[in-house]
CSV table of C-alpha atoms and ligand atoms in Angstrom, one decimal:
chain,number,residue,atom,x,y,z
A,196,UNK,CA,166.4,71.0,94.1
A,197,UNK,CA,164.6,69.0,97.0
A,198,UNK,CA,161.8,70.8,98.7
A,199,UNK,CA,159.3,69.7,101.4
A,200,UNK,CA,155.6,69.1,100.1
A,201,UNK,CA,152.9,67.2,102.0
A,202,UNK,CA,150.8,65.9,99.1
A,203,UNK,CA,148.2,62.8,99.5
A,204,UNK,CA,151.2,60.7,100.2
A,205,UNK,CA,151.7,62.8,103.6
A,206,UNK,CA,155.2,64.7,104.2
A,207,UNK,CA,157.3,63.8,101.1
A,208,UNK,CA,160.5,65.6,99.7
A,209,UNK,CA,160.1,65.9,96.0
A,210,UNK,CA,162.5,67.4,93.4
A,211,UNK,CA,161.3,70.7,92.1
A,212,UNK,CA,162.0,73.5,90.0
A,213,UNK,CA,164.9,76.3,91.4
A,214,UNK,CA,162.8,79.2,92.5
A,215,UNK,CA,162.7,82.3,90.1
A,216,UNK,CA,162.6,85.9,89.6
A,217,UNK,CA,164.3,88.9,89.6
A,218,UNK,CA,165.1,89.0,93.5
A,219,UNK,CA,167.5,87.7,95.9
A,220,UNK,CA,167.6,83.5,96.2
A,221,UNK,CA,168.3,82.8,99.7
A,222,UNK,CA,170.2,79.4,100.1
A,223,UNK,CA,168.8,77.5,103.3
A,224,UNK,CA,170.7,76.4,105.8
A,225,UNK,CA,168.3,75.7,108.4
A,226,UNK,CA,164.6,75.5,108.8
A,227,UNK,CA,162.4,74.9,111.7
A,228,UNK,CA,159.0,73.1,112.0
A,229,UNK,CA,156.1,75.4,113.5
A,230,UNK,CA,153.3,74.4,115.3
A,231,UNK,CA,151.4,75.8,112.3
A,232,UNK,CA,153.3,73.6,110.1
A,233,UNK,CA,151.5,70.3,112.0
A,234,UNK,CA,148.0,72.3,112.0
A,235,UNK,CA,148.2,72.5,108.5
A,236,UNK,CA,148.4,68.8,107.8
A,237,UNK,CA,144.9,68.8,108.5
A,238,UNK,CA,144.2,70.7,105.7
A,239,UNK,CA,145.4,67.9,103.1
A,240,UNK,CA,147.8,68.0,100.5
A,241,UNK,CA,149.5,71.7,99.9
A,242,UNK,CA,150.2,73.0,97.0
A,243,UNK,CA,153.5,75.1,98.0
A,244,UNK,CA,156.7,74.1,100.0
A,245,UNK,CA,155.9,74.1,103.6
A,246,UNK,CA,158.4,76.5,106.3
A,247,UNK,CA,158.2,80.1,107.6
A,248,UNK,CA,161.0,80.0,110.0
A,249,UNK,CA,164.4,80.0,107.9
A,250,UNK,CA,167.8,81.4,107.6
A,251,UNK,CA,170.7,81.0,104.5
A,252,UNK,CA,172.8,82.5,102.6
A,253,UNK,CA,172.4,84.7,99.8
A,254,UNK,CA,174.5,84.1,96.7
A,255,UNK,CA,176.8,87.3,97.2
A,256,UNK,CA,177.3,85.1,101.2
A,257,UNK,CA,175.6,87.4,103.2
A,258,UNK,CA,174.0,85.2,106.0
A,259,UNK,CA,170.2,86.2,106.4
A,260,UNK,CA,167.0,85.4,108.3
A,261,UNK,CA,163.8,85.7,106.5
A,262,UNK,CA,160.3,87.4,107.4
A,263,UNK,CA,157.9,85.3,105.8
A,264,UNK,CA,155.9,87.9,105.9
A,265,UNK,CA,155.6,91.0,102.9
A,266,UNK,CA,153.4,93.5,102.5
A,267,UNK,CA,151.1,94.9,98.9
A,268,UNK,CA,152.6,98.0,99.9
A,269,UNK,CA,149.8,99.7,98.5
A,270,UNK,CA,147.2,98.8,101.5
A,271,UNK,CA,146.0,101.8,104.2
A,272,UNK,CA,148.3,98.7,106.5
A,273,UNK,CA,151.4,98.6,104.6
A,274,UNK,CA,151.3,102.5,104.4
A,275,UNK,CA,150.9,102.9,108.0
A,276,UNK,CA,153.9,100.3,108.1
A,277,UNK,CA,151.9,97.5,109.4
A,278,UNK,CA,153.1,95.3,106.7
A,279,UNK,CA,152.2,92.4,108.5
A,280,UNK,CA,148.5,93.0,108.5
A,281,UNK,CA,148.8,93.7,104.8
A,282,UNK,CA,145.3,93.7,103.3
A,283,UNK,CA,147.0,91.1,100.4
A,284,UNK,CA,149.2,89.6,102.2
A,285,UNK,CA,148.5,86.0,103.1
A,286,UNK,CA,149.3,84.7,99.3
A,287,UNK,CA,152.9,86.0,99.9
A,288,UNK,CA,153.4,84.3,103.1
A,289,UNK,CA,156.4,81.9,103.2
A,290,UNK,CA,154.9,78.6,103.6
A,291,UNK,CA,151.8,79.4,104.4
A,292,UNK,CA,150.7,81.1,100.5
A,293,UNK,CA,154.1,81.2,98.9
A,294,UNK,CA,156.7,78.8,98.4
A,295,UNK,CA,158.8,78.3,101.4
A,296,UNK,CA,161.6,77.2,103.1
A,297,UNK,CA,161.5,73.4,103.4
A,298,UNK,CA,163.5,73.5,100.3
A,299,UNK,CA,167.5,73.7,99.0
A,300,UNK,CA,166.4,77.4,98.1
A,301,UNK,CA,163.5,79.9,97.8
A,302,UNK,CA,162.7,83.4,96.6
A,303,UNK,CA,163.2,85.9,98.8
A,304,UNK,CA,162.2,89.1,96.1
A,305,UNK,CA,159.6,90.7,98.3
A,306,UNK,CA,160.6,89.6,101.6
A,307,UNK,CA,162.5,91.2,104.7
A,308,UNK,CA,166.0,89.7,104.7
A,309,UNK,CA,167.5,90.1,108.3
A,310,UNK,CA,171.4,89.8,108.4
A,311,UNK,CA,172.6,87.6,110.9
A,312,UNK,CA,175.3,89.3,114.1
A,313,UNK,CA,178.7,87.6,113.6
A,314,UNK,CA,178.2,85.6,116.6
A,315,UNK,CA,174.9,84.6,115.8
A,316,UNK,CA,175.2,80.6,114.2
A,317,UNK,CA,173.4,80.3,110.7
A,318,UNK,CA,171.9,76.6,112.1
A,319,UNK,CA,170.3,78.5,114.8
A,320,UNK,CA,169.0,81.9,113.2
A,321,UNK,CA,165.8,79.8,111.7
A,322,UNK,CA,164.8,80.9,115.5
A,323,UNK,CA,165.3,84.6,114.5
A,324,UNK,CA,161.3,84.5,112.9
A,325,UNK,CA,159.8,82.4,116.2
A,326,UNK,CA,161.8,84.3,119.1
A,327,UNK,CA,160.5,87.6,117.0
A,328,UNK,CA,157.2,86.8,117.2
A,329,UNK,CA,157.4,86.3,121.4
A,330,UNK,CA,159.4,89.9,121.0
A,331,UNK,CA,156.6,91.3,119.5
A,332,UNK,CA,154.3,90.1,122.2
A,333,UNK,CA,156.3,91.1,124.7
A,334,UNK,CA,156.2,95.0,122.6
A,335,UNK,CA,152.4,94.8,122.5
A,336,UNK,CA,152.3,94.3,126.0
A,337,UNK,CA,153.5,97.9,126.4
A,338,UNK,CA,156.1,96.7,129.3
A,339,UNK,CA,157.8,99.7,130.9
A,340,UNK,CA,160.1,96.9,132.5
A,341,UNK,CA,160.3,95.2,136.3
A,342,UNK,CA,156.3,94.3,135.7
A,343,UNK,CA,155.9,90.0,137.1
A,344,UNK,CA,155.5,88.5,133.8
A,345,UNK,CA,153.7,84.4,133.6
A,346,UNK,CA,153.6,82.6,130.5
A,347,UNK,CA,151.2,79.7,130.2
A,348,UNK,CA,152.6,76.4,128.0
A,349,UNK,CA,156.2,75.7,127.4
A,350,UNK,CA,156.0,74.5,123.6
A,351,UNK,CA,158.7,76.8,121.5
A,352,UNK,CA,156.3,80.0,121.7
A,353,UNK,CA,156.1,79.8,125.3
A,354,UNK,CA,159.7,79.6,126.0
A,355,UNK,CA,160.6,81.7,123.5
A,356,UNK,CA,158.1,84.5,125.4
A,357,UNK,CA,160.4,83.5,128.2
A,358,UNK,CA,162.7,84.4,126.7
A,359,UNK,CA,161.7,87.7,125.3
A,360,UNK,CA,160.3,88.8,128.1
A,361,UNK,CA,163.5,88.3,131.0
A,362,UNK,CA,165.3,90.9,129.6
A,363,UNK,CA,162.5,93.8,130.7
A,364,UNK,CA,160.6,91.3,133.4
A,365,UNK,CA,161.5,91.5,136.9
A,366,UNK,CA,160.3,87.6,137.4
A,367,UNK,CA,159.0,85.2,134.8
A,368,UNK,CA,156.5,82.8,135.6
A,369,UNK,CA,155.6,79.5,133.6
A,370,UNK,CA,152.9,77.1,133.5
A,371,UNK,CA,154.3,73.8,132.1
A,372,UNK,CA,152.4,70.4,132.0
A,373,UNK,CA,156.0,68.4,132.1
A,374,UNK,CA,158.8,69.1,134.4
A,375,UNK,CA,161.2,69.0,131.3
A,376,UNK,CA,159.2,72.2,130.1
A,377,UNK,CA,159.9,73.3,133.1
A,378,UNK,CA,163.6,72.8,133.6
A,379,UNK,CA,163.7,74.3,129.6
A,380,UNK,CA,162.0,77.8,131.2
A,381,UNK,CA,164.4,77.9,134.3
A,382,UNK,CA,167.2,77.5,132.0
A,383,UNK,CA,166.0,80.7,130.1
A,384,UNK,CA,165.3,82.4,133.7
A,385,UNK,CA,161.8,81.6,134.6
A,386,UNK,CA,160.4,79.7,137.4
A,387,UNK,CA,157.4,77.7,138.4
A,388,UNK,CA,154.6,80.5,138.7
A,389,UNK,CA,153.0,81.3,142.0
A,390,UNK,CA,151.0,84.7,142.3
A,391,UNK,CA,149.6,87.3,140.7
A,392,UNK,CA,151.2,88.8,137.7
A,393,UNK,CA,151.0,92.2,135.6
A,394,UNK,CA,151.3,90.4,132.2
A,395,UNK,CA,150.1,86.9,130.9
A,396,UNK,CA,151.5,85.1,127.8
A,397,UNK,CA,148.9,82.7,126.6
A,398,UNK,CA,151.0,80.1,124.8
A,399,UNK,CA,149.1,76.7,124.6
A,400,UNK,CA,146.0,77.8,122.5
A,401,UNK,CA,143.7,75.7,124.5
A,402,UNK,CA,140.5,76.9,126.8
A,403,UNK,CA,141.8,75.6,130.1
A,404,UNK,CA,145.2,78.1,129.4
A,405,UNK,CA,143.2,81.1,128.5
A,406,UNK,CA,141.4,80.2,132.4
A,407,UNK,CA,144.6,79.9,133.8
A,408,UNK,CA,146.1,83.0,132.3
A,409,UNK,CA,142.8,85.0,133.7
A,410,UNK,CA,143.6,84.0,137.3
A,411,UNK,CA,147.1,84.2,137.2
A,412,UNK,CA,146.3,88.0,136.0
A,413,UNK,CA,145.9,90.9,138.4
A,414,UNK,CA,143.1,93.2,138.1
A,415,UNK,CA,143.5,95.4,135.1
A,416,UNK,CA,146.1,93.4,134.3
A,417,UNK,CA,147.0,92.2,129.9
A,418,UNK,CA,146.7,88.6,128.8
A,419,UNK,CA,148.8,88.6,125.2
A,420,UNK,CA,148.0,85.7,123.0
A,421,UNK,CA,150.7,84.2,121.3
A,422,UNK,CA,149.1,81.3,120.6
A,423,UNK,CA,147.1,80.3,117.6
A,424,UNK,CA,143.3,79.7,118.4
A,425,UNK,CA,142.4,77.0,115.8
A,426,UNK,CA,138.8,76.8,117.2
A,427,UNK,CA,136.9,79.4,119.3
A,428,UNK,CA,137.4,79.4,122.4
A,429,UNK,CA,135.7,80.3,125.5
A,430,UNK,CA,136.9,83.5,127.3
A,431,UNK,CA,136.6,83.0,131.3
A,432,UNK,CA,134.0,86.1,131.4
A,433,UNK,CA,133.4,86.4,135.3
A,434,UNK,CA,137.1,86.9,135.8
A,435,UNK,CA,137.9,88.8,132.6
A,436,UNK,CA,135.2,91.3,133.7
A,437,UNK,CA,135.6,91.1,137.3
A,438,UNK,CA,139.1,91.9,136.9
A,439,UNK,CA,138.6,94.4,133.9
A,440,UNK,CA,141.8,92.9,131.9
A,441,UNK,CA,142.7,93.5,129.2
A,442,UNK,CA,143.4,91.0,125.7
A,443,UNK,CA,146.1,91.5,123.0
A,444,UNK,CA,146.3,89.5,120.3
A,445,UNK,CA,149.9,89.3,118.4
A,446,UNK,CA,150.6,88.4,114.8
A,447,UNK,CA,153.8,87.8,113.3
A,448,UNK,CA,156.4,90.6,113.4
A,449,UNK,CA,156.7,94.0,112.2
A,450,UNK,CA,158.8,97.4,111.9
A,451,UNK,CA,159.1,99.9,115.5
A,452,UNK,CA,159.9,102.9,115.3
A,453,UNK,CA,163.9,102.5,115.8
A,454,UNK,CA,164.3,99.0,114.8
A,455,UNK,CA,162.4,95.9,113.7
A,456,UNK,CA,161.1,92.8,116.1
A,457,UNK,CA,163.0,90.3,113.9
A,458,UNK,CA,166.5,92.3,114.5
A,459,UNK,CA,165.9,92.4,117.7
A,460,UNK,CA,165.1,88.7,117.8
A,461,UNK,CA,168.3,88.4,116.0
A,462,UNK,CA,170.4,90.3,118.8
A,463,UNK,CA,168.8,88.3,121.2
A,464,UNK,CA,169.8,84.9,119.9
A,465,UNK,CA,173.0,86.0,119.5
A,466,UNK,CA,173.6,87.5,123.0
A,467,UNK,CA,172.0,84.5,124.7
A,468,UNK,CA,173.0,81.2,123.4
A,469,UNK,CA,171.5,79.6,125.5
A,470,UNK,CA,168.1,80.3,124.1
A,471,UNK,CA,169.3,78.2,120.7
A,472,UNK,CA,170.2,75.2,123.0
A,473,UNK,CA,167.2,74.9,124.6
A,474,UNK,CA,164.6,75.1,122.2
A,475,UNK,CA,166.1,73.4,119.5
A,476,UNK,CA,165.6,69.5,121.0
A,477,UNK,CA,166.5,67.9,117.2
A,478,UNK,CA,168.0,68.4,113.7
A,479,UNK,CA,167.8,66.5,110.8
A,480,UNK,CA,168.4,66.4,106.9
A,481,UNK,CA,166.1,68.0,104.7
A,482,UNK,CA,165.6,64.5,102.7
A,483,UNK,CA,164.8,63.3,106.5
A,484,UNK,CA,161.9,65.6,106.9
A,485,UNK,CA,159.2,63.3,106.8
A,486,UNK,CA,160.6,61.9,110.2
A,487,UNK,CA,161.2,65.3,111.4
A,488,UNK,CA,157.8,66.0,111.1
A,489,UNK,CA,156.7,62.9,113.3
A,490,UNK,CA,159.0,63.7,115.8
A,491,UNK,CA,157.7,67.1,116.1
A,492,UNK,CA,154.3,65.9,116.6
A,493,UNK,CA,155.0,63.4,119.3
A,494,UNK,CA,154.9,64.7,122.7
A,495,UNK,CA,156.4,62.4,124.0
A,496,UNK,CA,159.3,62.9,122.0
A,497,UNK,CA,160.8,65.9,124.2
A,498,UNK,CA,160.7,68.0,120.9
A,499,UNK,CA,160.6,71.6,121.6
A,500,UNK,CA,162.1,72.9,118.3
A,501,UNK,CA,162.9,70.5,115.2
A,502,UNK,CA,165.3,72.1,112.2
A,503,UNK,CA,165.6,70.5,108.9
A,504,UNK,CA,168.9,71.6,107.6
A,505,UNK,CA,169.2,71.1,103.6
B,1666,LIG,ZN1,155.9,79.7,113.1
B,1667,LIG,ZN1,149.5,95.8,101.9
């Protein structure tokens, strides 16, 4: 089968062994390029098939998403259900320690397979892992519903917070450097922010978006980090303090009690799908992926989500 490596060559789609095992083989259908994807380019040639945000088919056709994510299930983490904070758990994570889904096929043995709503399209539901991680965000951020909500950047974490959040928001803010990004976060119900806001969404990573999410945040407000802090960053201390706000980060997804982040996700998509059309800006074929990944690093592209479908 073909399966996206970056080796010394850079991207590259090499044939490979079908995965093995005992567990179910999910068949991908769709795949979608992270902004953790591009940050680990950086790191050199990979020794595992990049891609954490998938969906396929398993060989008995049910349709599934995938949580990269599985726990030892030994850990004090995993037995307190927070599989995604397993103490072992980073070697097991799709595309990031494990084999992932860049590829015709991969192993899904010890992962969380999410079945897809009818109405839900399998080329979309690679969304189902990135839109769950905004969801948990937004459940970290202890809503009770109607607060203001602002997200700062409009990449696909920031509009996917969008929209995770308009469901229990009573207005969504977003900070966007283009008017495109812009234009994507009305479509998904949010506005241009202006004001003060109970939660913040920091979505951009950077030190001048942590700053803005302190002043957009009212006192004793939450600023929730969805982003990915590659290098430390400064926190605005005068504000933070002055303000006594409070900071959540968020990691992945996980299990509630009632349900699970990613089938909500799921639900979400599938009511909404207009969420699908807007973030995903480009698709292309698996053997194509090398281009996929240039586009998805070009900003001036217009990319917002790129899927590689096998
Ligand atoms: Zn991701
Ligand atoms: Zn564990």
């Amino acid at each position: 089968m073909r399966a996206v490596r970056h080796t010394e060559h850079g991207i590259e789609v090499l044939d490979v062994p079908e995965p093995d095992g005992d567990g179910p083989i999910v068949r991908v259908r769709a795949g979608s390029i992270c902004g953790s994807d591009l940050h680990m380019l950086a790191m050199g040639p990979l020794p595992f098939t990049l891609g954490h945000e998938l969906a396929g088919v398993l060989d008995d056709g049910t349709r599934v998403a995938v949580d990269p994510t599985s726990g030892c299930g030994t850990c004090d983490q995993c037995a307190r259900g927070a599989t995604h904070l397993c103490r072992n758990g980073f070697d097991r994570l799709l595309g990031v320690g494990a084999h992932g889904g860049f590829a015709n096929a991969v192993a899904a043995s010890d992962h969380r397979l999410v079945p897809l709503p009818e109405s839900l399209r399998i080329e979309d539901a690679c969304l189902v892992e990135p839109l769950g991680v905004a969801v948990h965000g937004v459940r970290l951020s202890r809503m009770g519903g109607g607060e203001r909500v602002a997200v700062v950047g409009a990449g696909a974490i920031g509009l996917a917070a969008v929209a995770a959040a308009s469901p229990v928001a009573s207005e969504v803010g977003i900070v966007a450097r283009h008017d495109a990004q812009i234009a994507a976060g009305e479509r998904l119900g949010a506005r241009a922010a202006a004001g003060e806001y109970d939660v913040v969404f920091e979505a951009a990573g950077t030190e001048s978006a942590l700053a803005t999410a302190a002043d957009l945040c009212r006192p004793n407000g939450m600023i929730v980090f969805l982003s990915t802090h590659w290098e430390p960053v400064a926190i605005p201390g005068l504000p933070a303090l002055m303000k006594e706000l409070a900071f959540q980060w968020s990691y992945c997804t996980c299990a509630h009690d009632g349900g699970h982040d990613l089938d909500d996700a799921a639900a979400l998509l599938a009511a909404d799908p207009e969420i699908a059309s807007t973030l995903i800006t480009h698709r292309f074929p698996l053997d194509d992926a090398a281009e996929a990944f240039r586009v998805a690093a070009d900003r001036a592209s217009g990319a917002i989500k790129v899927v590689l479908e096998p």
